[in-house]
Amino acid sequence: MKNTAFLEILAVLVLEAGCMMGPKYKRPTVDVPQEYRAPAPQQASQASSLGNEQWWQVYQDPVLTQLIHTAIAQNYDVRIAATRVLEAQAQVGITRANQLPAASVGANVFSQQNAKVTNLFPAYQVNGGELNLSVIWNLDFWGKYRRQTEAARAQLLATEWGQRAVLSSLVANVATAYFQLRALDSQLEISQHTLASRQQSLHLIQVLDRNGSASGLDLSQAEQLVYTASETIPDLERQIQQQENVLSVLLGENPQSIPRGRALTEQAVPQNVPAGLPSELLERRPDVLQAEQNMVAANAQIGVAKASFFPTLSLTGLGGLESNALHHFISQPSETWSGAFSVSQPVFQGGALRSQLRLARANWQETVLSYQQTVQNALEQVSNSLVASQKDREFREQQQLLTQAAEQTDQLSEVLYKNGGASYLQVLTSETNYFSAELNLVQAQLNERLALVQLYQALGGGWQQ
């Protein structure tokens, strides 16, 4: 018992004297500007960033929000990311166990009988057994195991931020696919309406041709207008079904039809989106935070490599019961114990330990560069999205004016043709231009909304639950 108390006191003294090898983590310097490069109207807003908003506050279409809820619950990428978090949690438990003593219990029962050899060595039989408890504790004097645990915990956090990055991408992908689907629906409606109108015009030209009031050229041009509208319908129907398949897979479901909510033009787009400060990206964007946790893990591995140069300190103990006669196992003194304190110092490893340290330092430098690159890419994405958000709105406004002008031209050319003031070629040209302008306007409206989706994701939004 005295020896046991001695070992306990020794362990306490060793732990109190222990230290942590390796550098303490410090976030490296990154060149973050005071504001984003963006058009002046965007720069004027320093309100709370759009990236702080919940995704259901940004996308207010009830059908879209339900689709996103379904995707978060069922999407395979999200579920795979969740299992990776569980794996990382288990790895922390495995690594942390190295800091604690390892104990094992053993039992042995034996029986031995020898025949009589001589009068000096008579026959005998021995029946006995032993029961023991062994403990080994590799003392973490240099902080090697604590650094390994620190690295494992950082990898766990990196995995969790990776999962949030997957969520952010999923929310953006579902919103993008849904808006693209609604744009295709709008274009299909325009094509069907245009086809019906042109079929009526063709019917009128056919009547005039039979009465000799229209030429064969007019008839051919009217047919051309019909076929120009009709050919777009099968292609749009193909794209719609394929887009529904894309959305279905994002939802974690087999290809099927997708419910519709608000029309594309009813999806709200703010005039000026608050971007906040660039420095906020360091605390909000999942990929930036994931890259930082990778740095934390790499920094801890330097401490692990440094600690490998120093002695390994171990405490071992063995205690139990042992008797050569089973019936005396409890009744007579049969206690056994032993204890030891060992030190093992690496002497020659062929340069492996120094190479391991150089490897850890090089890996740290790689993670630092990767972190700085990730921050720079984030700044680029936000700046590009801010530009796209404003310029796509300006483009949509001009396209809207162009569509209105094309509509007026189409109406006037139709009136002039009916009154003999214009040829049907002018009608053909004006109707073709108007039809193209309508389709282009839908694309411009889509781009304006996709710019909002991209900006929201670039600002680090979408993973908040």
Short mmCIF file of C-alpha atoms in Angstrom, two decimals:
data_model
loop_
_atom_site.label_atom_id
_atom_site.label_comp_id
_atom_site.label_asym_id
_atom_site.label_seq_id
_atom_site.Cartn_x
_atom_site.Cartn_y
_atom_site.Cartn_z
CA MET A 1 0.00 0.00 0.00
CA LYS A 2 2.89 2.35 0.70
CA ASN A 3 4.27 1.73 -2.77
CA THR A 4 0.84 2.40 -4.29
CA ALA A 5 0.63 5.72 -2.46
CA PHE A 6 4.13 6.54 -3.68
CA LEU A 7 3.13 5.91 -7.29
CA GLU A 8 0.04 8.07 -6.88
CA ILE A 9 2.10 10.95 -5.48
CA LEU A 10 4.64 10.50 -8.28
CA ALA A 11 1.90 10.65 -10.92
CA VAL A 12 0.52 13.88 -9.43
CA LEU A 13 3.94 15.48 -9.40
CA VAL A 14 4.65 14.44 -12.98
CA LEU A 15 1.33 15.81 -14.23
CA GLU A 16 1.80 19.10 -12.41
CA ALA A 17 5.23 19.48 -13.94
CA GLY A 18 3.97 18.61 -17.42
CA CYS A 19 4.10 21.09 -20.27
CA MET A 20 2.69 21.51 -23.77
CA MET A 21 5.17 21.33 -26.61
CA GLY A 22 4.61 23.26 -29.81
CA PRO A 23 3.43 26.78 -30.65
CA LYS A 24 0.18 28.22 -29.35
CA TYR A 25 -2.32 28.76 -32.17
CA LYS A 26 -2.72 32.30 -33.44
CA ARG A 27 -4.82 33.26 -36.44
CA PRO A 28 -2.50 34.38 -39.25
CA THR A 29 -2.78 37.81 -40.76
CA VAL A 30 -5.04 38.11 -43.78
CA ASP A 31 -5.49 41.11 -46.03
CA VAL A 32 -9.14 42.00 -45.53
CA PRO A 33 -10.28 45.35 -47.01
CA GLN A 34 -12.49 47.80 -45.17
CA GLU A 35 -15.28 47.37 -47.73
CA TYR A 36 -16.15 45.23 -50.71
CA ARG A 37 -15.43 46.30 -54.23
CA ALA A 38 -18.93 46.95 -55.50
CA PRO A 39 -21.04 49.64 -57.21
CA ALA A 40 -21.57 52.76 -55.09
CA PRO A 41 -25.22 52.09 -54.08
CA GLN A 42 -24.20 48.81 -52.51
CA GLN A 43 -21.26 50.37 -50.70
CA ALA A 44 -23.47 52.92 -48.98
CA SER A 45 -25.20 50.24 -46.94
CA GLN A 46 -23.44 49.14 -43.76
CA ALA A 47 -26.50 47.57 -42.17
CA SER A 48 -26.56 44.03 -40.86
CA SER A 49 -25.39 41.70 -43.60
CA LEU A 50 -27.81 39.66 -45.66
CA GLY A 51 -25.69 36.67 -44.68
CA ASN A 52 -27.00 36.91 -41.11
CA GLU A 53 -30.59 36.33 -42.25
CA GLN A 54 -32.27 32.94 -42.00
CA TRP A 55 -32.83 31.37 -45.40
CA TRP A 56 -36.63 31.27 -44.97
CA GLN A 57 -36.55 35.04 -44.48
CA VAL A 58 -34.68 35.47 -47.76
CA TYR A 59 -36.81 33.01 -49.78
CA GLN A 60 -40.42 33.72 -48.87
CA ASP A 61 -42.19 31.49 -51.37
CA PRO A 62 -43.99 28.91 -49.17
CA VAL A 63 -43.49 26.16 -51.76
CA LEU A 64 -39.78 26.91 -52.06
CA THR A 65 -39.29 26.92 -48.29
CA GLN A 66 -41.00 23.54 -48.05
CA LEU A 67 -38.77 22.17 -50.79
CA ILE A 68 -35.69 23.38 -48.92
CA HIS A 69 -36.95 21.80 -45.68
CA THR A 70 -37.40 18.51 -47.52
CA ALA A 71 -33.95 18.75 -49.08
CA ILE A 72 -32.27 19.40 -45.72
CA ALA A 73 -33.97 16.34 -44.26
CA GLN A 74 -33.43 13.95 -47.17
CA ASN A 75 -30.56 15.10 -49.37
CA TYR A 76 -27.80 12.50 -49.50
CA ASP A 77 -24.92 14.98 -49.44
CA VAL A 78 -26.27 16.43 -46.18
CA ARG A 79 -26.75 12.99 -44.67
CA ILE A 80 -23.24 11.92 -45.69
CA ALA A 81 -21.84 15.11 -44.15
CA ALA A 82 -23.72 14.32 -40.92
CA THR A 83 -22.14 10.85 -40.72
CA ARG A 84 -18.71 12.42 -41.19
CA VAL A 85 -19.40 14.54 -38.11
CA LEU A 86 -20.23 11.36 -36.17
CA GLU A 87 -16.99 9.80 -37.38
CA ALA A 88 -15.02 12.84 -36.23
CA GLN A 89 -16.73 12.74 -32.83
CA ALA A 90 -15.75 9.09 -32.43
CA GLN A 91 -12.17 9.91 -33.45
CA VAL A 92 -11.98 12.53 -30.69
CA GLY A 93 -13.00 9.88 -28.18
CA ILE A 94 -10.39 7.45 -29.49
CA THR A 95 -7.63 10.05 -29.41
CA ARG A 96 -8.54 11.41 -25.99
CA ALA A 97 -8.35 7.90 -24.52
CA ASN A 98 -4.55 8.09 -24.90
CA GLN A 99 -4.48 10.63 -22.07
CA LEU A 100 -6.06 8.18 -19.60
CA PRO A 101 -4.73 5.02 -17.92
CA ALA A 102 -5.42 1.67 -19.54
CA ALA A 103 -6.53 -1.12 -17.21
CA SER A 104 -7.20 -4.78 -17.81
CA VAL A 105 -8.34 -7.69 -15.66
CA GLY A 106 -7.06 -11.21 -16.05
CA ALA A 107 -7.89 -14.54 -14.46
CA ASN A 108 -6.18 -17.92 -14.62
CA VAL A 109 -7.04 -21.32 -13.15
CA PHE A 110 -4.51 -24.12 -13.39
CA SER A 111 -4.12 -27.74 -12.31
CA GLN A 112 -0.88 -29.74 -12.40
CA GLN A 113 -0.11 -33.32 -11.39
CA ASN A 114 3.30 -35.05 -11.43
CA ALA A 115 3.97 -38.74 -10.94
CA LYS A 116 6.35 -40.11 -8.26
CA VAL A 117 9.90 -40.22 -9.54
CA THR A 118 11.89 -41.20 -6.48
CA ASN A 119 11.37 -41.21 -2.77
CA LEU A 120 12.87 -37.73 -2.79
CA PHE A 121 10.35 -36.51 -5.37
CA PRO A 122 6.96 -37.95 -4.48
CA ALA A 123 3.86 -37.51 -6.64
CA TYR A 124 1.96 -34.28 -6.17
CA GLN A 125 -1.00 -32.37 -7.55
CA VAL A 126 -1.45 -28.60 -7.51
CA ASN A 127 -4.74 -26.81 -8.15
CA GLY A 128 -4.61 -23.03 -8.06
CA GLY A 129 -5.49 -19.81 -9.72
CA GLU A 130 -4.75 -16.13 -9.97
CA LEU A 131 -6.75 -12.96 -10.46
CA ASN A 132 -5.00 -9.70 -11.28
CA LEU A 133 -5.57 -6.14 -12.35
CA SER A 134 -2.92 -4.44 -14.49
CA VAL A 135 -2.70 -0.71 -15.17
CA ILE A 136 -0.45 1.19 -17.55
CA TRP A 137 -0.37 4.95 -17.88
CA ASN A 138 1.74 6.76 -20.41
CA LEU A 139 2.17 10.11 -18.73
CA ASP A 140 1.50 13.07 -20.96
CA PHE A 141 4.42 15.08 -19.55
CA TRP A 142 5.22 16.82 -22.84
CA GLY A 143 1.63 17.32 -23.93
CA LYS A 144 1.83 14.91 -26.87
CA TYR A 145 -1.54 13.29 -26.24
CA ARG A 146 -3.18 16.60 -25.35
CA ARG A 147 -1.96 18.02 -28.66
CA GLN A 148 -3.35 15.00 -30.47
CA THR A 149 -6.70 15.56 -28.78
CA GLU A 150 -6.54 19.25 -29.69
CA ALA A 151 -5.94 18.30 -33.33
CA ALA A 152 -8.82 15.79 -33.27
CA ARG A 153 -11.19 18.35 -31.80
CA ALA A 154 -10.17 20.88 -34.44
CA GLN A 155 -10.83 18.29 -37.13
CA LEU A 156 -14.25 17.71 -35.58
CA LEU A 157 -15.03 21.43 -35.79
CA ALA A 158 -13.71 21.52 -39.36
CA THR A 159 -16.03 18.63 -40.21
CA GLU A 160 -18.98 20.42 -38.60
CA TRP A 161 -18.24 23.57 -40.62
CA GLY A 162 -17.91 21.39 -43.69
CA GLN A 163 -21.39 20.07 -43.00
CA ARG A 164 -22.68 23.64 -42.76
CA ALA A 165 -20.99 24.45 -46.07
CA VAL A 166 -22.90 21.55 -47.61
CA LEU A 167 -26.14 22.94 -46.16
CA SER A 168 -25.39 26.40 -47.54
CA SER A 169 -24.71 24.97 -51.00
CA LEU A 170 -27.84 22.83 -50.86
CA VAL A 171 -30.08 25.79 -49.98
CA ALA A 172 -28.55 27.79 -52.84
CA ASN A 173 -28.87 24.89 -55.29
CA VAL A 174 -32.53 24.25 -54.44
CA ALA A 175 -33.39 27.95 -54.76
CA THR A 176 -31.47 28.18 -58.05
CA ALA A 177 -33.13 25.10 -59.51
CA TYR A 178 -36.58 26.29 -58.40
CA PHE A 179 -36.15 29.75 -59.92
CA GLN A 180 -34.88 28.18 -63.14
CA LEU A 181 -37.94 25.94 -63.20
CA ARG A 182 -40.29 28.90 -62.74
CA ALA A 183 -38.46 30.77 -65.51
CA LEU A 184 -38.97 27.83 -67.87
CA ASP A 185 -42.65 27.79 -66.89
CA SER A 186 -42.91 31.47 -67.81
CA GLN A 187 -41.18 30.96 -71.13
CA LEU A 188 -43.49 28.04 -71.90
CA GLU A 189 -46.54 30.18 -71.15
CA ILE A 190 -45.21 32.91 -73.43
CA SER A 191 -44.55 30.41 -76.21
CA GLN A 192 -47.98 28.85 -75.92
CA HIS A 193 -49.70 32.26 -75.89
CA THR A 194 -47.62 33.42 -78.85
CA LEU A 195 -48.37 30.22 -80.76
CA ALA A 196 -52.12 30.62 -80.23
CA SER A 197 -51.97 34.25 -81.40
CA ARG A 198 -49.93 33.39 -84.47
CA GLN A 199 -52.21 30.50 -85.39
CA GLN A 200 -55.11 32.96 -85.43
CA SER A 201 -53.10 35.28 -87.66
CA LEU A 202 -52.23 32.38 -89.95
CA HIS A 203 -55.90 31.46 -90.20
CA LEU A 204 -56.69 35.06 -91.20
CA ILE A 205 -53.95 35.06 -93.86
CA GLN A 206 -55.24 31.76 -95.23
CA VAL A 207 -58.73 33.31 -95.60
CA LEU A 208 -57.26 36.37 -97.30
CA ASP A 209 -55.16 34.15 -99.59
CA ARG A 210 -58.20 32.20 -100.69
CA ASN A 211 -59.95 35.47 -101.47
CA GLY A 212 -56.95 36.80 -103.34
CA SER A 213 -56.25 39.55 -100.81
CA ALA A 214 -52.92 38.10 -99.63
CA SER A 215 -49.91 36.75 -101.46
CA GLY A 216 -48.24 33.37 -101.17
CA LEU A 217 -45.29 35.14 -99.56
CA ASP A 218 -47.56 36.46 -96.82
CA LEU A 219 -48.83 32.96 -96.23
CA SER A 220 -45.34 31.50 -96.02
CA GLN A 221 -44.21 34.20 -93.63
CA ALA A 222 -47.26 33.62 -91.42
CA GLU A 223 -46.46 29.91 -91.34
CA GLN A 224 -42.88 30.76 -90.42
CA LEU A 225 -44.11 32.73 -87.42
CA VAL A 226 -46.21 29.77 -86.26
CA TYR A 227 -43.38 27.28 -86.59
CA THR A 228 -40.94 29.62 -84.82
CA ALA A 229 -43.21 29.64 -81.76
CA SER A 230 -44.22 25.98 -81.94
CA GLU A 231 -40.66 24.65 -82.12
CA THR A 232 -39.78 26.21 -78.78
CA ILE A 233 -42.57 24.39 -76.92
CA PRO A 234 -41.21 20.79 -77.09
CA ASP A 235 -37.74 21.99 -76.12
CA LEU A 236 -39.09 23.96 -73.16
CA GLU A 237 -41.18 20.98 -72.05
CA ARG A 238 -38.03 18.85 -72.18
CA GLN A 239 -36.10 21.35 -70.10
CA ILE A 240 -38.92 21.58 -67.55
CA GLN A 241 -39.06 17.84 -66.98
CA GLN A 242 -35.29 17.62 -66.73
CA GLN A 243 -35.25 20.53 -64.28
CA GLU A 244 -37.87 18.75 -62.17
CA ASN A 245 -35.58 15.73 -62.14
CA VAL A 246 -32.71 17.89 -60.93
CA LEU A 247 -34.84 19.26 -58.11
CA SER A 248 -36.08 15.78 -57.19
CA VAL A 249 -32.53 14.51 -56.72
CA LEU A 250 -31.67 17.55 -54.60
CA LEU A 251 -34.68 16.65 -52.45
CA GLY A 252 -33.32 13.12 -52.05
CA GLU A 253 -36.23 11.66 -54.01
CA ASN A 254 -36.69 9.81 -57.27
CA PRO A 255 -37.53 11.95 -60.35
CA GLN A 256 -41.07 13.26 -60.10
CA SER A 257 -43.17 16.37 -60.70
CA ILE A 258 -42.45 19.41 -58.53
CA PRO A 259 -45.16 21.65 -57.01
CA ARG A 260 -45.22 25.30 -58.01
CA GLY A 261 -45.58 28.39 -55.85
CA ARG A 262 -45.26 32.02 -56.77
CA ALA A 263 -44.49 33.08 -60.32
CA LEU A 264 -40.98 34.21 -61.08
CA THR A 265 -41.93 37.88 -61.14
CA GLU A 266 -43.57 37.51 -57.70
CA GLN A 267 -40.30 36.41 -56.07
CA ALA A 268 -39.14 39.45 -54.09
CA VAL A 269 -35.76 40.99 -54.91
CA PRO A 270 -34.52 43.87 -52.69
CA GLN A 271 -33.22 46.94 -54.47
CA ASN A 272 -30.17 47.35 -52.23
CA VAL A 273 -28.78 44.33 -50.42
CA PRO A 274 -26.77 45.06 -47.23
CA ALA A 275 -23.46 43.24 -47.49
CA GLY A 276 -21.97 44.20 -44.11
CA LEU A 277 -18.23 44.30 -43.48
CA PRO A 278 -15.72 42.00 -45.19
CA SER A 279 -14.21 41.04 -41.83
CA GLU A 280 -17.52 39.36 -40.92
CA LEU A 281 -16.79 36.65 -43.47
CA LEU A 282 -14.05 35.32 -41.18
CA GLU A 283 -16.68 34.51 -38.56
CA ARG A 284 -19.61 33.46 -40.75
CA ARG A 285 -18.58 31.68 -43.96
CA PRO A 286 -18.42 27.92 -43.35
CA ASP A 287 -15.56 27.29 -45.78
CA VAL A 288 -13.42 30.00 -44.14
CA LEU A 289 -14.07 28.61 -40.66
CA GLN A 290 -13.42 25.09 -41.87
CA ALA A 291 -10.06 26.20 -43.29
CA GLU A 292 -9.20 27.86 -39.97
CA GLN A 293 -9.91 24.70 -37.98
CA ASN A 294 -7.65 22.81 -40.35
CA MET A 295 -4.94 25.31 -39.34
CA VAL A 296 -5.64 24.67 -35.66
CA ALA A 297 -5.24 20.93 -36.22
CA ALA A 298 -2.01 21.39 -38.19
CA ASN A 299 -0.61 23.67 -35.48
CA ALA A 300 -1.33 21.03 -32.83
CA GLN A 301 0.44 18.38 -34.91
CA ILE A 302 3.64 20.46 -34.66
CA GLY A 303 3.44 20.00 -30.89
CA VAL A 304 2.94 16.26 -31.36
CA ALA A 305 6.04 16.09 -33.56
CA LYS A 306 8.12 18.10 -31.08
CA ALA A 307 7.04 15.95 -28.14
CA SER A 308 8.31 12.85 -29.95
CA PHE A 309 11.90 14.07 -29.35
CA PHE A 310 11.51 13.76 -25.56
CA PRO A 311 11.37 10.74 -23.23
CA THR A 312 8.25 8.67 -22.84
CA LEU A 313 7.24 8.34 -19.19
CA SER A 314 5.11 5.39 -18.09
CA LEU A 315 3.62 4.14 -14.85
CA THR A 316 2.69 0.47 -14.61
CA GLY A 317 1.06 -1.42 -11.79
CA LEU A 318 -0.07 -4.99 -11.20
CA GLY A 319 -2.10 -6.28 -8.28
CA GLY A 320 -4.23 -9.30 -7.53
CA LEU A 321 -4.69 -12.60 -5.78
CA GLU A 322 -2.73 -15.80 -6.33
CA SER A 323 -2.79 -19.22 -4.62
CA ASN A 324 -1.54 -22.70 -5.42
CA ALA A 325 -4.60 -24.16 -3.75
CA LEU A 326 -8.04 -23.07 -4.77
CA HIS A 327 -9.47 -23.61 -1.30
CA HIS A 328 -6.84 -21.26 0.14
CA PHE A 329 -7.50 -18.58 -2.50
CA ILE A 330 -9.38 -16.39 -0.06
CA SER A 331 -8.57 -17.79 3.37
CA GLN A 332 -4.80 -17.33 3.34
CA PRO A 333 -2.72 -14.29 2.35
CA SER A 334 -2.56 -14.40 -1.42
CA GLU A 335 -2.21 -10.76 -2.40
CA THR A 336 0.35 -9.83 -5.04
CA TRP A 337 1.37 -6.44 -6.38
CA SER A 338 4.09 -4.70 -8.30
CA GLY A 339 4.71 -1.22 -9.63
CA ALA A 340 7.19 0.46 -11.94
CA PHE A 341 8.09 3.81 -13.39
CA SER A 342 9.84 3.68 -16.77
CA VAL A 343 11.53 6.22 -19.02
CA SER A 344 12.23 5.67 -22.70
CA GLN A 345 14.31 8.18 -24.69
CA PRO A 346 14.63 8.02 -28.49
CA VAL A 347 18.32 7.86 -29.42
CA PHE A 348 18.50 7.09 -33.13
CA GLN A 349 15.56 7.02 -35.55
CA GLY A 350 17.37 7.56 -38.83
CA GLY A 351 16.16 11.15 -39.05
CA ALA A 352 12.50 10.14 -38.89
CA LEU A 353 11.67 12.43 -35.97
CA ARG A 354 13.20 15.51 -37.60
CA SER A 355 11.47 14.68 -40.88
CA GLN A 356 8.20 14.31 -39.03
CA LEU A 357 8.66 17.77 -37.52
CA ARG A 358 9.50 19.26 -40.92
CA LEU A 359 6.42 17.56 -42.36
CA ALA A 360 4.20 19.01 -39.61
CA ARG A 361 5.57 22.50 -40.19
CA ALA A 362 5.15 22.23 -43.96
CA ASN A 363 1.57 21.04 -43.48
CA TRP A 364 0.94 24.05 -41.23
CA GLN A 365 2.25 26.39 -43.93
CA GLU A 366 -0.01 24.69 -46.46
CA THR A 367 -3.09 25.17 -44.27
CA VAL A 368 -2.17 28.84 -43.72
CA LEU A 369 -1.91 29.44 -47.46
CA SER A 370 -5.14 27.52 -48.03
CA TYR A 371 -6.88 29.66 -45.40
CA GLN A 372 -5.65 32.91 -46.94
CA GLN A 373 -6.70 31.69 -50.38
CA THR A 374 -10.15 30.75 -49.09
CA VAL A 375 -10.61 34.24 -47.62
CA GLN A 376 -9.50 35.84 -50.87
CA ASN A 377 -11.89 33.66 -52.89
CA ALA A 378 -14.71 34.60 -50.51
CA LEU A 379 -14.02 38.31 -51.04
CA GLU A 380 -14.00 37.78 -54.79
CA GLN A 381 -17.30 35.90 -54.74
CA VAL A 382 -19.02 38.58 -52.67
CA SER A 383 -17.70 41.39 -54.88
CA ASN A 384 -18.76 39.55 -58.03
CA SER A 385 -22.19 38.89 -56.56
CA LEU A 386 -22.65 42.52 -55.53
CA VAL A 387 -21.80 43.65 -59.06
CA ALA A 388 -24.10 41.02 -60.56
CA SER A 389 -26.93 41.96 -58.20
CA GLN A 390 -26.94 45.60 -59.33
CA LYS A 391 -26.02 45.16 -62.98
CA ASP A 392 -28.50 42.33 -63.51
CA ARG A 393 -31.21 44.58 -62.11
CA GLU A 394 -30.17 47.39 -64.45
CA PHE A 395 -30.09 44.96 -67.36
CA ARG A 396 -33.57 43.67 -66.48
CA GLU A 397 -34.89 47.24 -66.37
CA GLN A 398 -33.50 47.95 -69.84
CA GLN A 399 -34.76 44.63 -71.16
CA GLN A 400 -38.19 45.48 -69.80
CA LEU A 401 -38.15 48.78 -71.70
CA LEU A 402 -36.97 46.95 -74.81
CA THR A 403 -39.82 44.45 -74.49
CA GLN A 404 -42.36 47.23 -74.12
CA ALA A 405 -40.99 48.96 -77.22
CA ALA A 406 -41.03 45.68 -79.15
CA GLU A 407 -44.63 45.10 -78.12
CA GLN A 408 -45.67 48.54 -79.37
CA THR A 409 -43.82 47.98 -82.65
CA ASP A 410 -45.56 44.64 -83.09
CA GLN A 411 -48.99 46.16 -82.48
CA LEU A 412 -48.35 49.08 -84.86
CA SER A 413 -47.01 46.86 -87.64
CA GLU A 414 -50.08 44.66 -87.32
CA VAL A 415 -52.38 47.69 -87.66
CA LEU A 416 -50.41 49.05 -90.61
CA TYR A 417 -50.50 45.69 -92.39
CA LYS A 418 -54.26 45.39 -91.97
CA ASN A 419 -54.65 48.88 -93.45
CA GLY A 420 -52.21 48.28 -96.28
CA GLY A 421 -49.48 50.51 -94.85
CA ALA A 422 -46.86 47.79 -94.30
CA SER A 423 -45.80 44.46 -95.76
CA TYR A 424 -46.13 41.21 -93.90
CA LEU A 425 -42.33 41.07 -93.74
CA GLN A 426 -42.49 43.97 -91.30
CA VAL A 427 -45.04 42.04 -89.28
CA LEU A 428 -42.76 39.00 -89.33
CA THR A 429 -39.78 41.04 -88.13
CA SER A 430 -41.64 42.87 -85.38
CA GLU A 431 -43.34 39.72 -84.05
CA THR A 432 -40.04 37.83 -84.06
CA ASN A 433 -38.34 40.64 -82.18
CA TYR A 434 -41.16 40.87 -79.66
CA PHE A 435 -41.16 37.12 -79.03
CA SER A 436 -37.39 37.10 -78.49
CA ALA A 437 -37.65 40.15 -76.22
CA GLU A 438 -40.26 38.42 -74.04
CA LEU A 439 -38.10 35.32 -73.64
CA ASN A 440 -35.03 37.43 -72.94
CA LEU A 441 -36.94 39.40 -70.33
CA VAL A 442 -37.74 36.19 -68.47
CA GLN A 443 -34.04 35.27 -68.56
CA ALA A 444 -33.16 38.73 -67.23
CA GLN A 445 -35.69 38.33 -64.41
CA LEU A 446 -34.18 34.94 -63.62
CA ASN A 447 -30.62 36.31 -63.58
CA GLU A 448 -31.69 39.04 -61.16
CA ARG A 449 -32.97 36.46 -58.71
CA LEU A 450 -30.05 34.10 -59.17
CA ALA A 451 -27.72 37.00 -58.33
CA LEU A 452 -29.52 37.30 -54.99
CA VAL A 453 -29.06 33.57 -54.37
CA GLN A 454 -25.36 33.78 -55.17
CA LEU A 455 -24.87 36.86 -53.01
CA TYR A 456 -26.64 35.28 -50.05
CA GLN A 457 -24.43 32.19 -50.27
CA ALA A 458 -21.26 34.24 -50.85
CA LEU A 459 -21.98 36.22 -47.67
CA GLY A 460 -22.08 32.98 -45.72
CA GLY A 461 -25.83 32.57 -45.42
CA GLY A 462 -27.96 29.48 -45.78
CA TRP A 463 -26.57 27.12 -43.13
CA GLN A 464 -28.33 28.71 -40.16
CA GLN A 465 -31.13 26.51 -38.84
#
